[in-house]
């Protein structure tokens, strides 16, 4: 679910950060730029894992900034296809169930990927799995579920230039599609109890 | 920014958790705070890692640094893929049904005794939750679920 990705980048340390130790200044700089951001086809960056290499600090003409070339590894959230992981039910619609983890909100389980016998209860706005005549199981909101990642979707948010409409809604940069159809998937309590 | 290697290693939740805890400890000592976006994601990540029923929600942490090599050693004869072992570490399946969603084509690859053996090995190396009190049946179940969600939030 988490991977390490190796990056090379140029870190610019402002004079106000000179009081910090170099390693701290570099770490903060990298975290400020990467943490909690999605990089296309890489994943959601969490935090710096380790600094592999750093050049001498170089001061450019006309500014007081110190420039350092660095190579480092980041912890990145990128579940692989087929991975089973935990999530919480965020909301339900007739199209399926939205899941989230605390730090990642864009997981969707379409209705085709729910077990056979599942139906949407309009009055309660949640999905119900009709196991048999008398046994019904509810996909309540905030319930912990196990799901399997079956697909991922990437949308680059780089501005397209003047042709782009002003108010065009940005698409989520990184989305996961999950499945809860197999035995053992779905609300954890059903299987662990 | 240049990506040198898109995937240089795979980490289990336990390793990420350890890394985050160590970082926190270091920051605390030097009275240092990271940038706001970093603080947010790390806080959210820790609360997710420590939410039940993740193994990391157990106190004291059931895993040690020795757990991973020991588990790999014990599971070697079963020829599981790397992804499957990582998932076993992350989810710690406590029964055959839970293992079934982790191991691909389990019925085809292992017979029933082997499946049981796998579950036993996992429990021995990684530990397990204390058996919970019998959950009340039928409508009682919904209430239990609500309580759990409340605690996790």
mmCIF file of C-alpha atoms in Angstrom:
data_model
loop_
_atom_site.group_PDB
_atom_site.id
_atom_site.type_symbol
_atom_site.label_atom_id
_atom_site.label_comp_id
_atom_site.label_asym_id
_atom_site.label_seq_id
_atom_site.Cartn_x
_atom_site.Cartn_y
_atom_site.Cartn_z
ATOM 1 C CA UNK A 1 0.000 0.000 0.000
ATOM 2 C CA UNK A 2 2.929 2.285 0.688
ATOM 3 C CA UNK A 3 5.951 2.504 -1.553
ATOM 4 C CA UNK A 4 9.183 4.442 -1.593
ATOM 5 C CA UNK A 5 9.844 6.643 -4.583
ATOM 6 C CA UNK A 6 13.214 8.140 -5.366
ATOM 7 C CA UNK A 7 13.263 11.781 -6.477
ATOM 8 C CA UNK A 8 15.869 14.349 -7.480
ATOM 9 C CA UNK A 9 15.030 17.990 -6.908
ATOM 10 C CA UNK A 10 16.456 21.428 -6.287
ATOM 11 C CA UNK A 11 15.742 22.746 -2.803
ATOM 12 C CA UNK A 12 15.849 26.501 -2.231
ATOM 13 C CA UNK A 13 16.453 27.503 1.369
ATOM 14 C CA UNK A 14 15.394 31.005 2.320
ATOM 15 C CA UNK A 15 17.596 33.096 4.608
ATOM 16 C CA UNK A 16 14.962 32.931 7.367
ATOM 17 C CA UNK A 17 15.616 29.201 7.584
ATOM 18 C CA UNK A 18 19.369 29.569 8.027
ATOM 19 C CA UNK A 19 18.992 29.236 11.778
ATOM 20 C CA UNK A 20 17.816 25.656 11.296
ATOM 21 C CA UNK A 21 20.232 22.807 10.795
ATOM 22 C CA UNK A 22 20.741 22.153 7.070
ATOM 23 C CA UNK A 23 19.162 18.717 7.243
ATOM 24 C CA UNK A 24 16.091 20.120 8.981
ATOM 25 C CA UNK A 25 15.766 22.969 6.536
ATOM 26 C CA UNK A 26 15.985 20.549 3.618
ATOM 27 C CA UNK A 27 13.515 18.153 5.190
ATOM 28 C CA UNK A 28 10.975 20.911 5.862
ATOM 29 C CA UNK A 29 11.394 22.245 2.384
ATOM 30 C CA UNK A 30 10.784 18.853 0.799
ATOM 31 C CA UNK A 31 7.829 18.108 3.058
ATOM 32 C CA UNK A 32 6.283 21.503 2.345
ATOM 33 C CA UNK A 33 6.502 20.839 -1.366
ATOM 34 C CA UNK A 34 5.442 17.180 -1.482
ATOM 35 C CA UNK A 35 3.462 16.139 1.603
ATOM 36 C CA UNK A 36 -0.222 15.456 1.029
ATOM 37 C CA UNK A 37 0.090 16.036 -2.732
ATOM 38 C CA UNK A 38 -0.596 13.683 -5.590
ATOM 39 C CA UNK A 39 2.002 13.142 -8.284
ATOM 40 C CA UNK A 40 0.543 11.735 -11.467
ATOM 41 C CA UNK A 41 1.165 8.002 -11.900
ATOM 42 C CA UNK A 42 3.182 7.917 -8.693
ATOM 43 C CA UNK A 43 0.662 8.342 -5.890
ATOM 44 C CA UNK A 44 -0.085 10.458 -2.842
ATOM 45 C CA UNK A 45 3.118 11.637 -1.175
ATOM 46 C CA UNK A 46 3.143 11.298 2.596
ATOM 47 C CA UNK A 47 6.494 12.427 3.929
ATOM 48 C CA UNK A 48 10.241 12.272 3.445
ATOM 49 C CA UNK A 49 11.709 8.844 4.156
ATOM 50 C CA UNK A 50 15.418 9.543 3.869
ATOM 51 C CA UNK A 51 17.815 11.935 2.235
ATOM 52 C CA UNK A 52 20.191 10.030 -0.026
ATOM 53 C CA UNK A 53 22.466 12.774 -1.246
ATOM 54 C CA UNK A 54 22.799 16.559 -1.096
ATOM 55 C CA UNK A 55 25.126 18.899 -2.955
ATOM 56 C CA UNK A 56 26.936 21.899 -1.484
ATOM 57 C CA UNK A 57 24.670 24.908 -1.008
ATOM 58 C CA UNK A 58 25.067 27.430 -3.821
ATOM 59 C CA UNK A 59 23.987 31.046 -3.630
ATOM 60 C CA UNK A 60 22.650 32.430 -6.878
ATOM 61 C CA UNK A 61 23.104 35.966 -8.222
ATOM 62 C CA UNK A 62 20.795 38.618 -6.821
ATOM 63 C CA UNK A 63 19.082 36.551 -4.129
ATOM 64 C CA UNK A 64 20.115 35.322 -0.724
ATOM 65 C CA UNK A 65 18.683 31.883 -1.317
ATOM 66 C CA UNK A 66 20.815 28.799 -0.923
ATOM 67 C CA UNK A 67 20.266 26.209 -3.629
ATOM 68 C CA UNK A 68 20.903 22.587 -2.868
ATOM 69 C CA UNK A 69 20.532 19.663 -5.236
ATOM 70 C CA UNK A 70 19.148 16.681 -3.393
ATOM 71 C CA UNK A 71 18.203 13.092 -3.967
ATOM 72 C CA UNK A 72 15.732 11.593 -1.540
ATOM 73 C CA UNK A 73 13.071 8.968 -1.030
ATOM 74 C CA UNK A 74 9.453 9.709 -0.183
ATOM 75 C CA UNK A 75 6.838 7.506 1.436
ATOM 76 C CA UNK A 76 4.037 7.353 -1.119
ATOM 77 C CA UNK A 77 0.515 5.948 -0.808
ATOM 78 C CA UNK A 78 -0.077 3.792 -3.860
ATOM 79 C CA UNK A 79 -2.046 0.584 -3.344
ATOM 80 C CA UNK A 80 -1.513 -1.957 -6.085
ATOM 81 C CA UNK A 81 -4.325 -3.479 -8.093
ATOM 82 C CA UNK A 82 -5.763 -6.433 -6.243
ATOM 83 C CA UNK A 83 -4.660 -5.154 -2.858
ATOM 84 C CA UNK A 84 -7.098 -5.591 0.013
ATOM 85 C CA UNK A 85 -7.174 -2.707 2.459
ATOM 86 C CA UNK A 86 -9.319 -1.047 5.104
ATOM 87 C CA UNK A 87 -11.524 1.968 4.592
ATOM 88 C CA UNK A 88 -14.523 3.704 6.070
ATOM 89 C CA UNK A 89 -17.883 4.264 4.422
ATOM 90 C CA UNK A 90 -18.216 7.962 3.684
ATOM 91 C CA UNK A 91 -21.574 8.053 1.928
ATOM 92 C CA UNK A 92 -23.827 5.957 -0.269
ATOM 93 C CA UNK A 93 -25.640 6.800 -3.491
ATOM 94 C CA UNK A 94 -27.663 4.624 -5.874
ATOM 95 C CA UNK A 95 -24.481 4.378 -7.971
ATOM 96 C CA UNK A 96 -22.403 2.837 -5.237
ATOM 97 C CA UNK A 97 -20.564 3.489 -2.014
ATOM 98 C CA UNK A 98 -17.954 6.163 -1.380
ATOM 99 C CA UNK A 99 -15.165 5.111 0.920
ATOM 100 C CA UNK A 100 -12.388 7.014 2.574
ATOM 101 C CA UNK A 101 -9.395 6.550 4.742
ATOM 102 C CA UNK A 102 -8.472 9.379 7.099
ATOM 103 C CA UNK A 103 -5.927 10.783 4.694
ATOM 104 C CA UNK A 104 -7.378 9.755 1.337
ATOM 105 C CA UNK A 105 -10.993 10.446 0.381
ATOM 106 C CA UNK A 106 -11.436 9.302 -3.182
ATOM 107 C CA UNK A 107 -12.344 5.648 -3.186
ATOM 108 C CA UNK A 108 -15.494 4.511 -4.938
ATOM 109 C CA UNK A 109 -17.157 1.122 -5.018
ATOM 110 C CA UNK A 110 -19.654 1.028 -7.899
ATOM 111 C CA UNK A 111 -22.885 -0.926 -7.416
ATOM 112 C CA UNK A 112 -21.731 -3.647 -9.818
ATOM 113 C CA UNK A 113 -18.966 -4.475 -7.369
ATOM 114 C CA UNK A 114 -21.265 -5.099 -4.415
ATOM 115 C CA UNK A 115 -22.276 -8.681 -3.595
ATOM 116 C CA UNK A 116 -25.300 -10.163 -5.336
ATOM 117 C CA UNK A 117 -28.457 -9.319 -3.412
ATOM 118 C CA UNK A 118 -27.333 -5.845 -2.412
ATOM 119 C CA UNK A 119 -29.860 -3.093 -2.972
ATOM 120 C CA UNK A 120 -30.080 0.610 -2.267
ATOM 121 C CA UNK A 121 -32.489 1.655 0.440
ATOM 122 C CA UNK A 122 -33.791 5.039 -0.683
ATOM 123 C CA UNK A 123 -35.420 6.099 2.567
ATOM 124 C CA UNK A 124 -32.296 5.405 4.600
ATOM 125 C CA UNK A 125 -29.879 6.360 1.842
ATOM 126 C CA UNK A 126 -27.708 3.331 2.348
ATOM 127 C CA UNK A 127 -26.989 -0.017 0.813
ATOM 128 C CA UNK A 128 -28.398 -3.203 2.262
ATOM 129 C CA UNK A 129 -27.205 -6.699 1.557
ATOM 130 C CA UNK A 130 -30.134 -9.131 1.610
ATOM 131 C CA UNK A 131 -28.406 -12.294 2.670
ATOM 132 C CA UNK A 132 -31.642 -14.291 2.689
ATOM 133 C CA UNK A 133 -35.320 -13.786 3.632
ATOM 134 C CA UNK A 134 -34.756 -12.617 7.211
ATOM 135 C CA UNK A 135 -31.098 -11.707 7.328
ATOM 136 C CA UNK A 136 -30.202 -8.232 6.123
ATOM 137 C CA UNK A 137 -26.867 -6.528 6.551
ATOM 138 C CA UNK A 138 -26.447 -2.761 6.380
ATOM 139 C CA UNK A 139 -23.590 -0.765 4.940
ATOM 140 C CA UNK A 140 -23.827 1.962 7.577
ATOM 141 C CA UNK A 141 -21.927 5.208 7.260
ATOM 142 C CA UNK A 142 -18.581 5.370 9.097
ATOM 143 C CA UNK A 143 -18.432 1.587 9.184
ATOM 144 C CA UNK A 144 -14.965 0.039 8.729
ATOM 145 C CA UNK A 145 -14.886 -2.089 5.591
ATOM 146 C CA UNK A 146 -12.403 -4.244 3.771
ATOM 147 C CA UNK A 147 -12.244 -3.698 0.045
ATOM 148 C CA UNK A 148 -10.116 -4.715 -2.866
ATOM 149 C CA UNK A 149 -8.550 -2.150 -5.186
ATOM 150 C CA UNK A 150 -9.491 -2.998 -8.761
ATOM 151 C CA UNK A 151 -8.640 0.126 -10.678
ATOM 152 C CA UNK A 152 -7.109 3.558 -10.406
ATOM 153 C CA UNK A 153 -7.867 6.766 -12.272
ATOM 154 C CA UNK A 154 -5.535 9.705 -12.830
ATOM 155 C CA UNK A 155 -6.466 13.236 -13.855
ATOM 156 C CA UNK A 156 -3.719 15.714 -14.453
ATOM 157 C CA UNK A 157 -4.645 19.095 -12.993
ATOM 158 C CA UNK A 158 -2.011 21.051 -14.866
ATOM 159 C CA UNK A 159 -3.723 24.149 -16.306
ATOM 160 C CA UNK A 160 -4.505 23.739 -20.003
ATOM 161 C CA UNK A 161 -3.936 27.413 -20.792
ATOM 162 C CA UNK A 162 -6.360 30.101 -22.013
ATOM 163 C CA UNK A 163 -8.584 27.552 -23.746
ATOM 164 C CA UNK A 164 -9.641 26.211 -20.371
ATOM 165 C CA UNK A 165 -12.914 27.614 -19.088
ATOM 166 C CA UNK A 166 -12.553 29.756 -15.957
ATOM 167 C CA UNK A 167 -14.966 27.817 -13.822
ATOM 168 C CA UNK A 168 -14.258 24.324 -15.114
ATOM 169 C CA UNK A 169 -14.366 22.014 -12.109
ATOM 170 C CA UNK A 170 -11.075 20.265 -11.507
ATOM 171 C CA UNK A 171 -11.220 16.511 -11.508
ATOM 172 C CA UNK A 172 -9.809 14.634 -8.546
ATOM 173 C CA UNK A 173 -6.181 13.902 -9.371
ATOM 174 C CA UNK A 174 -6.111 10.327 -8.097
ATOM 175 C CA UNK A 175 -9.082 8.059 -7.595
ATOM 176 C CA UNK A 176 -9.353 4.429 -6.594
ATOM 177 C CA UNK A 177 -12.036 2.011 -7.657
ATOM 178 C CA UNK A 178 -12.775 -0.782 -5.233
ATOM 179 C CA UNK A 179 -14.714 -4.002 -5.031
ATOM 180 C CA UNK A 180 -16.562 -5.546 -2.116
ATOM 181 C CA UNK A 181 -18.118 -8.491 -3.935
ATOM 182 C CA UNK A 182 -15.969 -11.403 -2.745
ATOM 183 C CA UNK A 183 -16.427 -13.320 0.508
ATOM 184 C CA UNK A 184 -14.516 -11.676 3.347
ATOM 185 C CA UNK A 185 -14.917 -8.191 1.851
ATOM 186 C CA UNK A 186 -17.389 -5.635 3.146
ATOM 187 C CA UNK A 187 -18.020 -4.497 6.696
ATOM 188 C CA UNK A 188 -15.295 -5.971 8.946
ATOM 189 C CA UNK A 189 -17.699 -6.855 11.757
ATOM 190 C CA UNK A 190 -19.595 -9.318 9.561
ATOM 191 C CA UNK A 191 -16.553 -11.500 9.130
ATOM 192 C CA UNK A 192 -14.585 -10.972 12.321
ATOM 193 C CA UNK A 193 -17.438 -11.443 14.787
ATOM 194 C CA UNK B 1 11.419 17.627 -9.706
ATOM 195 C CA UNK B 2 12.590 14.466 -11.351
ATOM 196 C CA UNK B 3 11.464 10.962 -10.572
ATOM 197 C CA UNK B 4 14.522 8.742 -10.476
ATOM 198 C CA UNK B 5 12.794 5.543 -9.535
ATOM 199 C CA UNK B 6 9.014 5.272 -9.381
ATOM 200 C CA UNK B 7 9.045 2.389 -6.959
ATOM 201 C CA UNK B 8 12.254 1.582 -5.160
ATOM 202 C CA UNK B 9 10.675 -0.418 -2.336
ATOM 203 C CA UNK B 10 7.360 -1.522 -0.870
ATOM 204 C CA UNK B 11 6.627 -0.676 2.763
ATOM 205 C CA UNK B 12 4.216 -2.372 5.092
ATOM 206 C CA UNK B 13 1.943 -0.305 7.334
ATOM 207 C CA UNK B 14 4.087 -1.291 10.298
ATOM 208 C CA UNK B 15 7.225 0.179 8.758
ATOM 209 C CA UNK B 16 5.442 3.394 7.814
ATOM 210 C CA UNK B 17 4.067 3.633 11.325
ATOM 211 C CA UNK B 18 7.524 3.151 12.829
ATOM 212 C CA UNK B 19 8.972 5.790 10.546
ATOM 213 C CA UNK B 20 6.284 8.312 11.454
ATOM 214 C CA UNK B 21 6.676 7.633 15.174
ATOM 215 C CA UNK B 22 10.438 8.076 15.021
ATOM 216 C CA UNK B 23 10.052 11.312 13.120
ATOM 217 C CA UNK B 24 7.545 12.577 15.695
ATOM 218 C CA UNK B 25 9.944 11.687 18.488
ATOM 219 C CA UNK B 26 12.800 13.533 16.815
ATOM 220 C CA UNK B 27 10.646 16.612 16.215
ATOM 221 C CA UNK B 28 9.450 16.605 19.794
ATOM 222 C CA UNK B 29 13.003 16.600 21.122
ATOM 223 C CA UNK B 30 14.034 19.603 19.082
ATOM 224 C CA UNK B 31 10.666 21.354 19.598
ATOM 225 C CA UNK B 32 10.286 21.439 15.881
ATOM 226 C CA UNK B 33 7.122 21.576 13.787
ATOM 227 C CA UNK B 34 6.958 20.510 10.168
ATOM 228 C CA UNK B 35 5.074 22.430 7.479
ATOM 229 C CA UNK B 36 1.257 22.427 7.939
ATOM 230 C CA UNK B 37 0.496 20.080 5.030
ATOM 231 C CA UNK B 38 2.959 17.584 6.440
ATOM 232 C CA UNK B 39 1.495 17.818 9.946
ATOM 233 C CA UNK B 40 -2.018 17.234 8.576
ATOM 234 C CA UNK B 41 -1.251 14.173 6.520
ATOM 235 C CA UNK B 42 0.885 12.569 9.210
ATOM 236 C CA UNK B 43 -1.787 13.094 11.846
ATOM 237 C CA UNK B 44 -4.463 11.604 9.604
ATOM 238 C CA UNK B 45 -2.222 8.747 8.605
ATOM 239 C CA UNK B 46 -1.445 7.809 12.204
ATOM 240 C CA UNK B 47 -5.085 7.872 13.200
ATOM 241 C CA UNK B 48 -5.922 5.601 10.265
ATOM 242 C CA UNK B 49 -3.087 3.193 11.058
ATOM 243 C CA UNK B 50 -4.187 3.005 14.669
ATOM 244 C CA UNK B 51 -7.885 2.562 13.921
ATOM 245 C CA UNK B 52 -9.451 -0.781 14.767
ATOM 246 C CA UNK B 53 -9.311 -3.478 13.335
ATOM 247 C CA UNK B 54 -5.829 -2.703 12.059
ATOM 248 C CA UNK B 55 -3.221 -4.722 14.032
ATOM 249 C CA UNK B 56 -1.485 -1.456 14.916
ATOM 250 C CA UNK B 57 -4.495 -0.468 17.037
ATOM 251 C CA UNK B 58 -3.413 -3.039 19.598
ATOM 252 C CA UNK B 59 -1.381 -1.744 22.530
ATOM 253 C CA UNK B 60 1.440 -2.565 23.018
ATOM 254 C CA UNK B 61 2.226 -2.942 19.311
ATOM 255 C CA UNK B 62 2.088 -6.648 18.499
ATOM 256 C CA UNK B 63 4.854 -6.383 15.887
ATOM 257 C CA UNK B 64 8.552 -6.078 16.529
ATOM 258 C CA UNK B 65 11.415 -5.550 14.138
ATOM 259 C CA UNK B 66 11.908 -9.315 14.192
ATOM 260 C CA UNK B 67 8.332 -10.055 13.088
ATOM 261 C CA UNK B 68 8.853 -9.436 9.402
ATOM 262 C CA UNK B 69 11.948 -11.646 8.866
ATOM 263 C CA UNK B 70 10.415 -14.382 11.027
ATOM 264 C CA UNK B 71 7.168 -14.292 9.080
ATOM 265 C CA UNK B 72 8.989 -14.396 5.740
ATOM 266 C CA UNK B 73 11.023 -17.361 6.917
ATOM 267 C CA UNK B 74 7.977 -19.298 8.113
ATOM 268 C CA UNK B 75 5.929 -18.549 4.991
ATOM 269 C CA UNK B 76 8.682 -19.427 2.530
ATOM 270 C CA UNK B 77 7.504 -23.022 1.882
ATOM 271 C CA UNK B 78 4.083 -21.701 0.800
ATOM 272 C CA UNK B 79 5.440 -19.619 -2.042
ATOM 273 C CA UNK B 80 3.315 -16.521 -1.485
ATOM 274 C CA UNK B 81 3.926 -13.429 -3.592
ATOM 275 C CA UNK B 82 5.435 -10.296 -2.098
ATOM 276 C CA UNK B 83 2.155 -8.401 -2.322
ATOM 277 C CA UNK B 84 0.348 -11.155 -0.473
ATOM 278 C CA UNK B 85 2.872 -11.110 2.369
ATOM 279 C CA UNK B 86 2.602 -7.318 2.646
ATOM 280 C CA UNK B 87 -1.178 -7.629 2.868
ATOM 281 C CA UNK B 88 -0.839 -10.341 5.536
ATOM 282 C CA UNK B 89 1.327 -7.939 7.537
ATOM 283 C CA UNK B 90 -1.105 -5.083 7.078
ATOM 284 C CA UNK B 91 -4.351 -6.920 7.765
ATOM 285 C CA UNK B 92 -3.265 -9.880 9.879
ATOM 286 C CA UNK B 93 -6.026 -12.281 8.781
ATOM 287 C CA UNK B 94 -7.303 -14.236 11.760
ATOM 288 C CA UNK B 95 -9.279 -16.893 9.880
ATOM 289 C CA UNK B 96 -9.493 -18.643 6.532
ATOM 290 C CA UNK B 97 -12.193 -16.323 5.155
ATOM 291 C CA UNK B 98 -10.035 -13.271 5.806
ATOM 292 C CA UNK B 99 -7.059 -14.998 4.224
ATOM 293 C CA UNK B 100 -9.151 -15.877 1.205
ATOM 294 C CA UNK B 101 -9.416 -12.234 0.100
ATOM 295 C CA UNK B 102 -5.661 -11.792 0.397
ATOM 296 C CA UNK B 103 -4.337 -14.889 -1.286
ATOM 297 C CA UNK B 104 -5.313 -15.189 -4.900
ATOM 298 C CA UNK B 105 -6.905 -18.477 -5.956
ATOM 299 C CA UNK B 106 -6.452 -19.884 -2.489
ATOM 300 C CA UNK B 107 -8.586 -22.984 -2.968
ATOM 301 C CA UNK B 108 -6.550 -23.904 -6.050
ATOM 302 C CA UNK B 109 -3.152 -23.417 -4.455
ATOM 303 C CA UNK B 110 -3.599 -24.761 -0.954
ATOM 304 C CA UNK B 111 -5.678 -27.553 0.504
ATOM 305 C CA UNK B 112 -7.607 -27.062 3.722
ATOM 306 C CA UNK B 113 -4.864 -28.212 6.089
ATOM 307 C CA UNK B 114 -2.393 -25.821 4.482
ATOM 308 C CA UNK B 115 -4.878 -22.976 4.796
ATOM 309 C CA UNK B 116 -5.247 -23.712 8.489
ATOM 310 C CA UNK B 117 -1.465 -23.899 8.840
ATOM 311 C CA UNK B 118 -1.111 -20.457 7.251
ATOM 312 C CA UNK B 119 -3.574 -18.945 9.701
ATOM 313 C CA UNK B 120 -1.759 -20.607 12.619
ATOM 314 C CA UNK B 121 1.613 -19.272 11.503
ATOM 315 C CA UNK B 122 0.200 -15.767 11.157
ATOM 316 C CA UNK B 123 -1.318 -15.895 14.637
ATOM 317 C CA UNK B 124 1.892 -17.271 16.135
ATOM 318 C CA UNK B 125 4.185 -14.692 14.589
ATOM 319 C CA UNK B 126 1.981 -11.623 14.491
ATOM 320 C CA UNK B 127 -0.319 -12.236 17.425
ATOM 321 C CA UNK B 128 -4.084 -11.752 17.460
ATOM 322 C CA UNK B 129 -6.783 -9.672 19.078
ATOM 323 C CA UNK B 130 -8.125 -10.791 22.406
ATOM 324 C CA UNK B 131 -11.294 -12.740 21.663
ATOM 325 C CA UNK B 132 -14.133 -10.248 21.987
ATOM 326 C CA UNK B 133 -17.233 -10.948 24.051
ATOM 327 C CA UNK B 134 -20.006 -12.576 22.106
ATOM 328 C CA UNK B 135 -21.601 -9.871 20.040
ATOM 329 C CA UNK B 136 -25.356 -9.731 20.511
ATOM 330 C CA UNK B 137 -27.222 -11.017 17.492
ATOM 331 C CA UNK B 138 -29.705 -9.289 15.176
ATOM 332 C CA UNK B 139 -30.515 -5.641 15.906
ATOM 333 C CA UNK B 140 -27.928 -5.499 18.669
ATOM 334 C CA UNK B 141 -25.242 -5.732 16.018
ATOM 335 C CA UNK B 142 -25.977 -2.320 14.603
ATOM 336 C CA UNK B 143 -25.387 -0.711 17.984
ATOM 337 C CA UNK B 144 -22.064 -2.431 18.443
ATOM 338 C CA UNK B 145 -21.021 -1.174 15.053
ATOM 339 C CA UNK B 146 -21.961 2.380 15.960
ATOM 340 C CA UNK B 147 -19.899 2.232 19.140
ATOM 341 C CA UNK B 148 -16.886 0.953 17.267
ATOM 342 C CA UNK B 149 -17.159 3.678 14.696
ATOM 343 C CA UNK B 150 -17.408 6.239 17.468
ATOM 344 C CA UNK B 151 -14.247 4.990 19.130
ATOM 345 C CA UNK B 152 -12.319 4.863 15.895
ATOM 346 C CA UNK B 153 -13.284 8.401 14.886
#
